[in-house]
């Protein structure tokens, strides 16, 4: 079998002898130089449970590539541990890591002219970083999710990592015993695997199934289960066929397949971060996609799955109920999924879903019947108004009434905000304004899981709004509005909000409004000067200088 194309430049080029000598040192023999060279981008790390179980999966991929007639070349890819860095200065590196991951995969793969790449990753930014790289390179590629964590349990309650964050607020409010606080912490994360609800990692992995660039069912498998490794091995076989047929990501990732991905995000109650990441992915793919397209999709796609953080169930429950393919088959039958989109298997999405039942089993309620959705419309609303003329993202599921007008409580950083919440300085009806946490102002758009979880833990999830130019964890729920654009650092109106100003958050009217007259706004703007960038060197400085607006995906190559 001889179907390597790009790597022949290395194995049979002008510098053939030294090139071959280098490859012989890593295991190539005389019969291997006509085989496709396949990169295995290995996101293994013991820094977090999301990535700690990836090493064996990458090894399984190597074995399967060999068996399918390829020559695997493994290389390492970094990860950032959101759950550990949350609430600290370290969280500023999280979104930055998306760009570093994309750059690293592109650099390693392109410099060695690999014929294809199989990418294995687990934590939140592994997936969009990998997809950005796949789009830039446009060589045969497949994404293998490291798998979800299994649910924890304490006194009969299913736990995720968010349970531990919310316990902080409950404990501080006097609503939890020390025994239960310790029990939640010790039992929230019982295995390797990414955070268990429909948080960012599971959101992005689910959407990659819908894009057609991951195998069906792969996003909901638990990391410790044997089927996860089997899926990675099958992914390797599929990738070798894609190399043989020259089937590339941009043959698969089109505007229609992005609509499929966003339909699944809406139907499963996915993370706000998906908005930011798909803006970046479509930018890398050269697809005409804007923040307004998410609102277009939201209005026509119902929420079909009852998943945490605002629902009851976790990813392993979704897997048992039929996984993402069951959701996609329902969307296909409802006219909300494009069945003619190509997938990495070489078959269309409709062909891939042909064996999936039309309706979910009636002995479960993780996936609702199509005539009985959890919500008639999607949950990720794009709000606009004088505070966000370029848009912002509100997560509105789980709320009885996502409308609030209240006094602004203004904080210039997450630590200031968290201190006020824990000191009981936030009251029912307040609108917390958390600014200078945007792409440039943070820099890095920290996720605000600590303050939002503390608010929920204190029983104010329905009665206090938090608006920010930063981001939210996929585990966040409540009256929260993020990605406000333009951000405060570049003069977005958030920068001149003062304590006590009236602010309206109205998800029904898709409105985020500062209720202050234009003359006062103009006078405040005239006095405002941008604060200095918080870093003067290194990767955070580079990100602050290069990052685009959140409404453009906060990309660094615009």
mmCIF file of C-alpha atoms in Angstrom, residues 7-373:
data_model
loop_
_atom_site.group_PDB
_atom_site.id
_atom_site.type_symbol
_atom_site.label_atom_id
_atom_site.label_comp_id
_atom_site.label_asym_id
_atom_site.label_seq_id
_atom_site.Cartn_x
_atom_site.Cartn_y
_atom_site.Cartn_z
ATOM 1 C CA UNK A 7 5.560 12.749 3.595
ATOM 2 C CA UNK A 8 7.230 11.515 0.407
ATOM 3 C CA UNK A 9 8.833 14.948 0.271
ATOM 4 C CA UNK A 10 10.735 13.898 3.364
ATOM 5 C CA UNK A 11 11.223 10.174 2.750
ATOM 6 C CA UNK A 12 12.155 10.465 -0.929
ATOM 7 C CA UNK A 13 13.246 14.074 -1.397
ATOM 8 C CA UNK A 14 16.569 15.702 -2.268
ATOM 9 C CA UNK A 15 17.877 15.050 1.240
ATOM 10 C CA UNK A 16 16.688 11.465 1.115
ATOM 11 C CA UNK A 17 19.643 9.854 2.863
ATOM 12 C CA UNK A 18 19.763 12.039 6.010
ATOM 13 C CA UNK A 19 15.970 12.207 6.175
ATOM 14 C CA UNK A 20 15.719 8.437 6.084
ATOM 15 C CA UNK A 21 18.536 8.091 8.588
ATOM 16 C CA UNK A 22 16.603 10.202 11.095
ATOM 17 C CA UNK A 23 13.443 8.148 10.575
ATOM 18 C CA UNK A 24 15.315 4.854 10.880
ATOM 19 C CA UNK A 25 16.373 5.992 14.343
ATOM 20 C CA UNK A 26 12.699 6.083 15.413
ATOM 21 C CA UNK A 27 11.751 2.695 14.000
ATOM 22 C CA UNK A 28 11.384 2.963 10.221
ATOM 23 C CA UNK A 29 12.574 -0.008 8.185
ATOM 24 C CA UNK A 30 13.130 -0.482 4.462
ATOM 25 C CA UNK A 31 9.476 -1.261 3.821
ATOM 26 C CA UNK A 32 8.066 1.684 5.757
ATOM 27 C CA UNK A 33 9.026 4.660 3.633
ATOM 28 C CA UNK A 34 6.112 4.269 1.229
ATOM 29 C CA UNK A 35 3.585 4.146 4.067
ATOM 30 C CA UNK A 36 1.666 7.267 5.113
ATOM 31 C CA UNK A 37 3.156 9.074 8.079
ATOM 32 C CA UNK A 38 0.365 9.754 10.562
ATOM 33 C CA UNK A 39 0.727 12.136 13.467
ATOM 34 C CA UNK A 40 -0.727 11.202 16.838
ATOM 35 C CA UNK A 41 -1.204 14.419 18.803
ATOM 36 C CA UNK A 42 -1.180 13.199 22.392
ATOM 37 C CA UNK A 43 -2.815 15.441 24.993
ATOM 38 C CA UNK A 44 -1.863 13.201 27.924
ATOM 39 C CA UNK A 45 -1.173 15.021 31.179
ATOM 40 C CA UNK A 46 -1.360 14.087 34.835
ATOM 41 C CA UNK A 47 -2.395 17.673 35.611
ATOM 42 C CA UNK A 48 -6.091 16.828 35.439
ATOM 43 C CA UNK A 49 -8.497 13.882 35.288
ATOM 44 C CA UNK A 50 -9.651 15.060 31.859
ATOM 45 C CA UNK A 51 -6.289 14.215 30.290
ATOM 46 C CA UNK A 52 -4.735 11.740 32.742
ATOM 47 C CA UNK A 53 -6.310 8.760 30.963
ATOM 48 C CA UNK A 54 -5.247 9.757 27.460
ATOM 49 C CA UNK A 55 -1.829 8.062 27.369
ATOM 50 C CA UNK A 56 -3.235 4.539 26.888
ATOM 51 C CA UNK A 57 -5.620 5.842 24.231
ATOM 52 C CA UNK A 58 -2.758 7.389 22.268
ATOM 53 C CA UNK A 59 -0.829 4.114 22.546
ATOM 54 C CA UNK A 60 -3.870 2.244 21.210
ATOM 55 C CA UNK A 61 -4.009 4.682 18.295
ATOM 56 C CA UNK A 62 -0.363 3.978 17.478
ATOM 57 C CA UNK A 63 -1.014 0.225 17.438
ATOM 58 C CA UNK A 64 -4.073 0.656 15.218
ATOM 59 C CA UNK A 65 -2.266 2.928 12.741
ATOM 60 C CA UNK A 66 0.485 0.323 12.397
ATOM 61 C CA UNK A 67 -2.115 -2.401 11.864
ATOM 62 C CA UNK A 68 -3.872 -0.316 9.195
ATOM 63 C CA UNK A 69 -0.659 0.196 7.235
ATOM 64 C CA UNK A 70 0.508 3.590 8.454
ATOM 65 C CA UNK A 71 3.576 4.853 10.286
ATOM 66 C CA UNK A 72 2.518 6.698 13.446
ATOM 67 C CA UNK A 73 4.567 9.577 14.831
ATOM 68 C CA UNK A 74 3.476 10.646 18.306
ATOM 69 C CA UNK A 75 4.000 14.138 19.691
ATOM 70 C CA UNK A 76 2.841 15.870 22.842
ATOM 71 C CA UNK A 77 0.266 18.654 23.157
ATOM 72 C CA UNK A 78 -0.180 20.839 26.250
ATOM 73 C CA UNK A 79 -3.353 21.275 28.236
ATOM 74 C CA UNK A 80 -4.586 23.705 30.878
ATOM 75 C CA UNK A 81 -6.515 22.475 33.876
ATOM 76 C CA UNK A 82 -9.531 24.782 34.073
ATOM 77 C CA UNK A 83 -11.028 23.163 37.169
ATOM 78 C CA UNK A 84 -7.832 23.626 39.175
ATOM 79 C CA UNK A 85 -6.912 27.109 37.927
ATOM 80 C CA UNK A 86 -10.513 28.385 38.255
ATOM 81 C CA UNK A 87 -10.717 31.542 40.367
ATOM 82 C CA UNK A 88 -6.972 32.188 40.174
ATOM 83 C CA UNK A 89 -4.597 34.161 37.978
ATOM 84 C CA UNK A 90 -3.769 30.868 36.295
ATOM 85 C CA UNK A 91 -7.216 30.784 34.700
ATOM 86 C CA UNK A 92 -6.093 33.569 32.366
ATOM 87 C CA UNK A 93 -4.058 30.976 30.491
ATOM 88 C CA UNK A 94 -7.060 28.793 29.679
ATOM 89 C CA UNK A 95 -8.333 30.446 26.502
ATOM 90 C CA UNK A 96 -4.756 31.271 25.553
ATOM 91 C CA UNK A 97 -4.063 27.529 25.558
ATOM 92 C CA UNK A 98 -6.570 27.076 22.726
ATOM 93 C CA UNK A 99 -4.306 29.132 20.497
ATOM 94 C CA UNK A 100 -1.143 27.441 21.786
ATOM 95 C CA UNK A 101 -2.656 23.996 21.134
ATOM 96 C CA UNK A 102 -3.687 24.973 17.599
ATOM 97 C CA UNK A 103 -0.261 26.436 16.872
ATOM 98 C CA UNK A 104 1.535 23.408 18.336
ATOM 99 C CA UNK A 105 -0.435 20.839 16.328
ATOM 100 C CA UNK A 106 -0.043 22.867 13.152
ATOM 101 C CA UNK A 107 3.681 23.323 13.750
ATOM 102 C CA UNK A 108 4.457 19.685 14.538
ATOM 103 C CA UNK A 109 2.312 18.254 11.754
ATOM 104 C CA UNK A 110 3.252 20.685 9.011
ATOM 105 C CA UNK A 111 6.972 20.771 9.768
ATOM 106 C CA UNK A 112 7.171 17.006 9.223
ATOM 107 C CA UNK A 113 4.745 17.016 6.276
ATOM 108 C CA UNK A 114 2.610 14.302 7.857
ATOM 109 C CA UNK A 115 -0.055 12.739 5.669
ATOM 110 C CA UNK A 116 -2.713 12.893 8.364
ATOM 111 C CA UNK A 117 -3.189 13.422 12.066
ATOM 112 C CA UNK A 118 -5.204 11.762 14.811
ATOM 113 C CA UNK A 119 -5.685 14.045 17.803
ATOM 114 C CA UNK A 120 -6.487 12.787 21.302
ATOM 115 C CA UNK A 121 -7.510 15.331 23.918
ATOM 116 C CA UNK A 122 -9.738 15.733 26.924
ATOM 117 C CA UNK A 123 -10.050 19.132 28.600
ATOM 118 C CA UNK A 124 -12.026 22.093 27.277
ATOM 119 C CA UNK A 125 -9.533 23.849 24.992
ATOM 120 C CA UNK A 126 -8.048 20.649 23.536
ATOM 121 C CA UNK A 127 -10.994 20.315 21.186
ATOM 122 C CA UNK A 128 -11.369 23.785 19.651
ATOM 123 C CA UNK A 129 -7.583 24.123 19.516
ATOM 124 C CA UNK A 130 -7.366 20.857 17.623
ATOM 125 C CA UNK A 131 -10.208 21.743 15.255
ATOM 126 C CA UNK A 132 -8.658 25.125 14.471
ATOM 127 C CA UNK A 133 -5.418 23.348 13.568
ATOM 128 C CA UNK A 134 -7.273 20.757 11.479
ATOM 129 C CA UNK A 135 -8.948 23.542 9.496
ATOM 130 C CA UNK A 136 -5.720 25.475 8.976
ATOM 131 C CA UNK A 137 -3.767 22.418 7.776
ATOM 132 C CA UNK A 138 -6.606 20.759 5.856
ATOM 133 C CA UNK A 139 -4.994 17.332 5.729
ATOM 134 C CA UNK A 140 -6.926 14.140 6.586
ATOM 135 C CA UNK A 141 -7.650 14.390 10.321
ATOM 136 C CA UNK A 142 -9.847 12.934 13.029
ATOM 137 C CA UNK A 143 -10.537 13.980 16.610
ATOM 138 C CA UNK A 144 -10.641 11.393 19.395
ATOM 139 C CA UNK A 145 -12.147 12.625 22.636
ATOM 140 C CA UNK A 146 -10.472 11.263 25.764
ATOM 141 C CA UNK A 147 -13.874 10.521 27.263
ATOM 142 C CA UNK A 148 -16.064 11.782 30.051
ATOM 143 C CA UNK A 149 -15.639 11.163 33.764
ATOM 144 C CA UNK A 150 -18.075 8.925 35.591
ATOM 145 C CA UNK A 151 -20.468 10.616 37.995
ATOM 146 C CA UNK A 152 -19.519 10.947 41.631
ATOM 147 C CA UNK A 153 -21.955 10.151 44.401
ATOM 148 C CA UNK A 154 -22.512 11.441 47.909
ATOM 149 C CA UNK A 155 -25.505 10.277 49.927
ATOM 150 C CA UNK A 156 -27.362 9.299 46.757
ATOM 151 C CA UNK A 157 -26.758 12.562 44.899
ATOM 152 C CA UNK A 158 -24.977 12.436 41.545
ATOM 153 C CA UNK A 159 -21.956 14.747 41.614
ATOM 154 C CA UNK A 160 -19.811 16.633 39.110
ATOM 155 C CA UNK A 161 -16.922 19.011 39.702
ATOM 156 C CA UNK A 162 -19.465 21.861 39.742
ATOM 157 C CA UNK A 163 -20.978 20.291 42.876
ATOM 158 C CA UNK A 164 -17.724 21.134 44.661
ATOM 159 C CA UNK A 165 -17.805 24.760 43.491
ATOM 160 C CA UNK A 166 -21.445 25.186 44.530
ATOM 161 C CA UNK A 167 -20.653 23.612 47.899
ATOM 162 C CA UNK A 168 -18.435 26.616 48.670
ATOM 163 C CA UNK A 169 -21.424 28.950 48.465
ATOM 164 C CA UNK A 170 -23.666 26.569 50.404
ATOM 165 C CA UNK A 171 -21.103 26.192 53.160
ATOM 166 C CA UNK A 172 -20.554 29.937 53.371
ATOM 167 C CA UNK A 173 -24.302 30.529 53.565
ATOM 168 C CA UNK A 174 -24.658 27.990 56.365
ATOM 169 C CA UNK A 175 -26.649 25.613 54.183
ATOM 170 C CA UNK A 176 -24.222 22.672 54.268
ATOM 171 C CA UNK A 177 -22.509 20.725 57.039
ATOM 172 C CA UNK A 178 -18.753 20.204 57.177
ATOM 173 C CA UNK A 179 -19.358 16.479 56.713
ATOM 174 C CA UNK A 180 -21.261 17.039 53.481
ATOM 175 C CA UNK A 181 -18.796 19.655 52.267
ATOM 176 C CA UNK A 182 -15.910 17.217 52.715
ATOM 177 C CA UNK A 183 -17.960 14.377 51.235
ATOM 178 C CA UNK A 184 -18.726 16.313 48.070
ATOM 179 C CA UNK A 185 -15.085 17.296 47.613
ATOM 180 C CA UNK A 186 -13.819 13.744 48.074
ATOM 181 C CA UNK A 187 -16.400 12.079 45.828
ATOM 182 C CA UNK A 188 -17.048 14.602 43.041
ATOM 183 C CA UNK A 189 -14.379 13.259 40.651
ATOM 184 C CA UNK A 190 -14.080 9.469 41.027
ATOM 185 C CA UNK A 191 -12.353 8.535 37.744
ATOM 186 C CA UNK A 192 -10.327 9.914 34.864
ATOM 187 C CA UNK A 193 -12.293 11.766 32.221
ATOM 188 C CA UNK A 194 -13.559 15.261 31.460
ATOM 189 C CA UNK A 195 -16.155 17.019 33.624
ATOM 190 C CA UNK A 196 -19.335 14.961 33.561
ATOM 191 C CA UNK A 197 -22.203 17.329 32.717
ATOM 192 C CA UNK A 198 -22.897 19.006 29.406
ATOM 193 C CA UNK A 199 -20.079 21.377 30.215
ATOM 194 C CA UNK A 200 -17.596 22.708 27.657
ATOM 195 C CA UNK A 201 -15.580 19.521 27.015
ATOM 196 C CA UNK A 202 -18.649 17.356 26.469
ATOM 197 C CA UNK A 203 -20.315 20.136 24.490
ATOM 198 C CA UNK A 204 -17.425 20.418 22.070
ATOM 199 C CA UNK A 205 -16.946 16.668 21.736
ATOM 200 C CA UNK A 206 -20.675 16.234 21.022
ATOM 201 C CA UNK A 207 -20.540 18.947 18.400
ATOM 202 C CA UNK A 208 -17.581 17.228 16.714
ATOM 203 C CA UNK A 209 -19.723 14.125 16.237
ATOM 204 C CA UNK A 210 -22.260 16.369 14.531
ATOM 205 C CA UNK A 211 -19.550 18.003 12.404
ATOM 206 C CA UNK A 212 -18.615 14.562 11.134
ATOM 207 C CA UNK A 213 -15.004 14.749 12.319
ATOM 208 C CA UNK A 214 -15.342 12.332 15.256
ATOM 209 C CA UNK A 215 -16.915 8.889 15.254
ATOM 210 C CA UNK A 216 -20.492 8.489 16.406
ATOM 211 C CA UNK A 217 -20.994 7.721 20.120
ATOM 212 C CA UNK A 218 -17.385 8.671 20.913
ATOM 213 C CA UNK A 219 -18.251 11.857 22.813
ATOM 214 C CA UNK A 220 -20.342 10.201 25.520
ATOM 215 C CA UNK A 221 -18.119 7.218 26.306
ATOM 216 C CA UNK A 222 -16.480 7.210 29.744
ATOM 217 C CA UNK A 223 -12.694 7.351 29.738
ATOM 218 C CA UNK A 224 -12.153 4.184 31.852
ATOM 219 C CA UNK A 225 -14.438 1.964 29.758
ATOM 220 C CA UNK A 226 -12.915 -0.406 27.151
ATOM 221 C CA UNK A 227 -15.204 0.910 24.410
ATOM 222 C CA UNK A 228 -13.344 4.235 24.564
ATOM 223 C CA UNK A 229 -10.049 2.635 23.512
ATOM 224 C CA UNK A 230 -11.874 0.571 20.905
ATOM 225 C CA UNK A 231 -13.342 3.758 19.440
ATOM 226 C CA UNK A 232 -9.867 5.311 19.198
ATOM 227 C CA UNK A 233 -8.589 2.220 17.370
ATOM 228 C CA UNK A 234 -11.507 2.402 14.944
ATOM 229 C CA UNK A 235 -10.793 6.120 14.476
ATOM 230 C CA UNK A 236 -7.251 5.235 13.399
ATOM 231 C CA UNK A 237 -8.555 2.781 10.807
ATOM 232 C CA UNK A 238 -11.030 5.351 9.501
ATOM 233 C CA UNK A 239 -8.273 7.976 9.277
ATOM 234 C CA UNK A 240 -6.076 5.691 7.148
ATOM 235 C CA UNK A 241 -8.980 5.285 4.737
ATOM 236 C CA UNK A 242 -9.458 9.061 4.677
ATOM 237 C CA UNK A 243 -5.769 9.494 3.822
ATOM 238 C CA UNK A 244 -6.116 6.932 1.051
ATOM 239 C CA UNK A 245 -9.147 8.779 -0.347
ATOM 240 C CA UNK A 246 -7.717 12.263 0.348
ATOM 241 C CA UNK A 247 -10.787 13.169 2.437
ATOM 242 C CA UNK A 248 -9.894 16.369 4.267
ATOM 243 C CA UNK A 249 -11.518 18.452 7.060
ATOM 244 C CA UNK A 250 -12.708 21.209 4.745
ATOM 245 C CA UNK A 251 -14.484 18.604 2.625
ATOM 246 C CA UNK A 252 -16.491 17.870 5.770
ATOM 247 C CA UNK A 253 -16.590 21.085 7.785
ATOM 248 C CA UNK A 254 -18.983 23.327 5.858
ATOM 249 C CA UNK A 255 -21.592 25.874 6.839
ATOM 250 C CA UNK A 256 -24.217 23.127 6.789
ATOM 251 C CA UNK A 257 -22.177 20.862 9.057
ATOM 252 C CA UNK A 258 -21.596 23.793 11.436
ATOM 253 C CA UNK A 259 -25.374 24.220 11.543
ATOM 254 C CA UNK A 260 -25.582 20.530 12.475
ATOM 255 C CA UNK A 261 -23.072 21.076 15.274
ATOM 256 C CA UNK A 262 -24.879 24.130 16.642
ATOM 257 C CA UNK A 263 -28.222 22.303 16.447
ATOM 258 C CA UNK A 264 -26.750 19.583 18.688
ATOM 259 C CA UNK A 265 -25.321 22.198 21.057
ATOM 260 C CA UNK A 266 -28.762 23.769 21.422
ATOM 261 C CA UNK A 267 -30.600 20.456 21.712
ATOM 262 C CA UNK A 268 -28.281 19.184 24.450
ATOM 263 C CA UNK A 269 -28.094 22.405 26.483
ATOM 264 C CA UNK A 270 -24.401 22.980 25.746
ATOM 265 C CA UNK A 271 -21.861 25.473 27.030
ATOM 266 C CA UNK A 272 -21.682 29.199 26.293
ATOM 267 C CA UNK A 273 -18.053 28.612 25.341
ATOM 268 C CA UNK A 274 -19.247 26.842 22.199
ATOM 269 C CA UNK A 275 -20.205 30.231 20.779
ATOM 270 C CA UNK A 276 -16.680 31.582 21.183
ATOM 271 C CA UNK A 277 -15.055 28.399 19.917
ATOM 272 C CA UNK A 278 -17.209 27.963 16.827
ATOM 273 C CA UNK A 279 -16.583 31.566 15.860
ATOM 274 C CA UNK A 280 -12.875 30.690 15.999
ATOM 275 C CA UNK A 281 -13.301 27.374 14.159
ATOM 276 C CA UNK A 282 -15.324 28.904 11.333
ATOM 277 C CA UNK A 283 -12.752 31.686 11.046
ATOM 278 C CA UNK A 284 -10.021 29.066 10.597
ATOM 279 C CA UNK A 285 -12.171 27.221 8.041
ATOM 280 C CA UNK A 286 -13.022 30.370 6.080
ATOM 281 C CA UNK A 287 -16.757 29.864 6.640
ATOM 282 C CA UNK A 288 -19.146 32.814 6.742
ATOM 283 C CA UNK A 289 -20.483 32.500 10.287
ATOM 284 C CA UNK A 290 -21.282 35.253 12.800
ATOM 285 C CA UNK A 291 -22.569 35.527 16.328
ATOM 286 C CA UNK A 292 -26.032 36.241 14.906
ATOM 287 C CA UNK A 293 -26.117 32.765 13.351
ATOM 288 C CA UNK A 294 -26.302 31.273 16.845
ATOM 289 C CA UNK A 295 -29.453 33.239 17.550
ATOM 290 C CA UNK A 296 -30.881 32.130 14.197
ATOM 291 C CA UNK A 297 -30.292 28.508 15.195
ATOM 292 C CA UNK A 298 -31.549 28.985 18.765
ATOM 293 C CA UNK A 299 -34.957 30.113 17.617
ATOM 294 C CA UNK A 300 -35.669 26.892 15.719
ATOM 295 C CA UNK A 301 -33.975 24.158 17.789
ATOM 296 C CA UNK A 302 -35.612 22.896 21.002
ATOM 297 C CA UNK A 303 -33.722 21.683 24.068
ATOM 298 C CA UNK A 304 -34.246 17.920 24.049
ATOM 299 C CA UNK A 305 -31.873 16.753 26.805
ATOM 300 C CA UNK A 306 -32.148 17.182 30.571
ATOM 301 C CA UNK A 307 -28.462 17.511 31.388
ATOM 302 C CA UNK A 308 -26.416 19.268 34.034
ATOM 303 C CA UNK A 309 -25.590 22.023 34.863
ATOM 304 C CA UNK A 310 -29.204 23.210 34.760
ATOM 305 C CA UNK A 311 -30.736 19.735 34.375
ATOM 306 C CA UNK A 312 -30.581 16.393 36.181
ATOM 307 C CA UNK A 313 -28.339 14.030 34.236
ATOM 308 C CA UNK A 314 -24.693 13.578 33.245
ATOM 309 C CA UNK A 315 -22.930 12.482 30.069
ATOM 310 C CA UNK A 316 -22.806 8.789 30.920
ATOM 311 C CA UNK A 317 -26.597 8.899 31.329
ATOM 312 C CA UNK A 318 -26.885 10.385 27.840
ATOM 313 C CA UNK A 319 -24.693 7.573 26.526
ATOM 314 C CA UNK A 320 -26.961 4.921 28.014
ATOM 315 C CA UNK A 321 -29.990 6.686 26.548
ATOM 316 C CA UNK A 322 -28.624 6.596 23.005
ATOM 317 C CA UNK A 323 -25.925 9.241 22.959
ATOM 318 C CA UNK A 324 -25.541 12.114 20.543
ATOM 319 C CA UNK A 325 -26.591 9.972 17.543
ATOM 320 C CA UNK A 326 -30.058 9.533 19.059
ATOM 321 C CA UNK A 327 -30.355 13.316 19.414
ATOM 322 C CA UNK A 328 -29.119 13.810 15.858
ATOM 323 C CA UNK A 329 -31.577 11.276 14.436
ATOM 324 C CA UNK A 330 -34.429 13.164 16.089
ATOM 325 C CA UNK A 331 -33.151 16.466 14.712
ATOM 326 C CA UNK A 332 -32.829 14.884 11.263
ATOM 327 C CA UNK A 333 -36.443 13.716 11.365
ATOM 328 C CA UNK A 334 -37.530 17.157 12.563
ATOM 329 C CA UNK A 335 -35.857 18.807 9.560
ATOM 330 C CA UNK A 336 -33.225 20.434 11.790
ATOM 331 C CA UNK A 337 -30.169 18.469 10.639
ATOM 332 C CA UNK A 338 -28.579 18.286 7.195
ATOM 333 C CA UNK A 339 -28.338 14.587 6.401
ATOM 334 C CA UNK A 340 -26.347 15.110 3.206
ATOM 335 C CA UNK A 341 -23.234 16.380 5.011
ATOM 336 C CA UNK A 342 -20.121 14.236 4.515
ATOM 337 C CA UNK A 343 -18.410 12.597 7.503
ATOM 338 C CA UNK A 344 -14.863 11.343 8.058
ATOM 339 C CA UNK A 345 -16.051 7.778 7.363
ATOM 340 C CA UNK A 346 -16.782 8.711 3.754
ATOM 341 C CA UNK A 347 -20.513 8.282 4.357
ATOM 342 C CA UNK A 348 -23.109 11.018 4.756
ATOM 343 C CA UNK A 349 -24.548 11.859 8.137
ATOM 344 C CA UNK A 350 -27.903 10.375 7.097
ATOM 345 C CA UNK A 351 -26.145 7.136 6.189
ATOM 346 C CA UNK A 352 -24.320 7.131 9.513
ATOM 347 C CA UNK A 353 -27.599 7.603 11.386
ATOM 348 C CA UNK A 354 -29.594 5.047 9.398
ATOM 349 C CA UNK A 355 -29.363 2.405 12.138
ATOM 350 C CA UNK A 356 -30.365 4.807 14.959
ATOM 351 C CA UNK A 357 -34.000 4.568 16.181
ATOM 352 C CA UNK A 358 -36.288 7.406 15.177
ATOM 353 C CA UNK A 359 -37.343 7.997 18.781
ATOM 354 C CA UNK A 360 -35.564 7.606 22.122
ATOM 355 C CA UNK A 361 -36.546 4.783 24.447
ATOM 356 C CA UNK A 362 -39.567 5.558 26.600
ATOM 357 C CA UNK A 363 -38.004 4.028 29.730
ATOM 358 C CA UNK A 364 -35.673 7.012 30.136
ATOM 359 C CA UNK A 365 -36.096 10.797 30.351
ATOM 360 C CA UNK A 366 -32.539 11.980 29.666
ATOM 361 C CA UNK A 367 -33.573 12.570 26.049
ATOM 362 C CA UNK A 368 -37.104 13.890 25.774
ATOM 363 C CA UNK A 369 -39.562 12.854 23.076
ATOM 364 C CA UNK A 370 -39.652 15.374 20.192
ATOM 365 C CA UNK A 371 -43.220 16.407 21.042
ATOM 366 C CA UNK A 372 -42.242 17.048 24.670
ATOM 367 C CA UNK A 373 -39.006 19.088 24.670
#
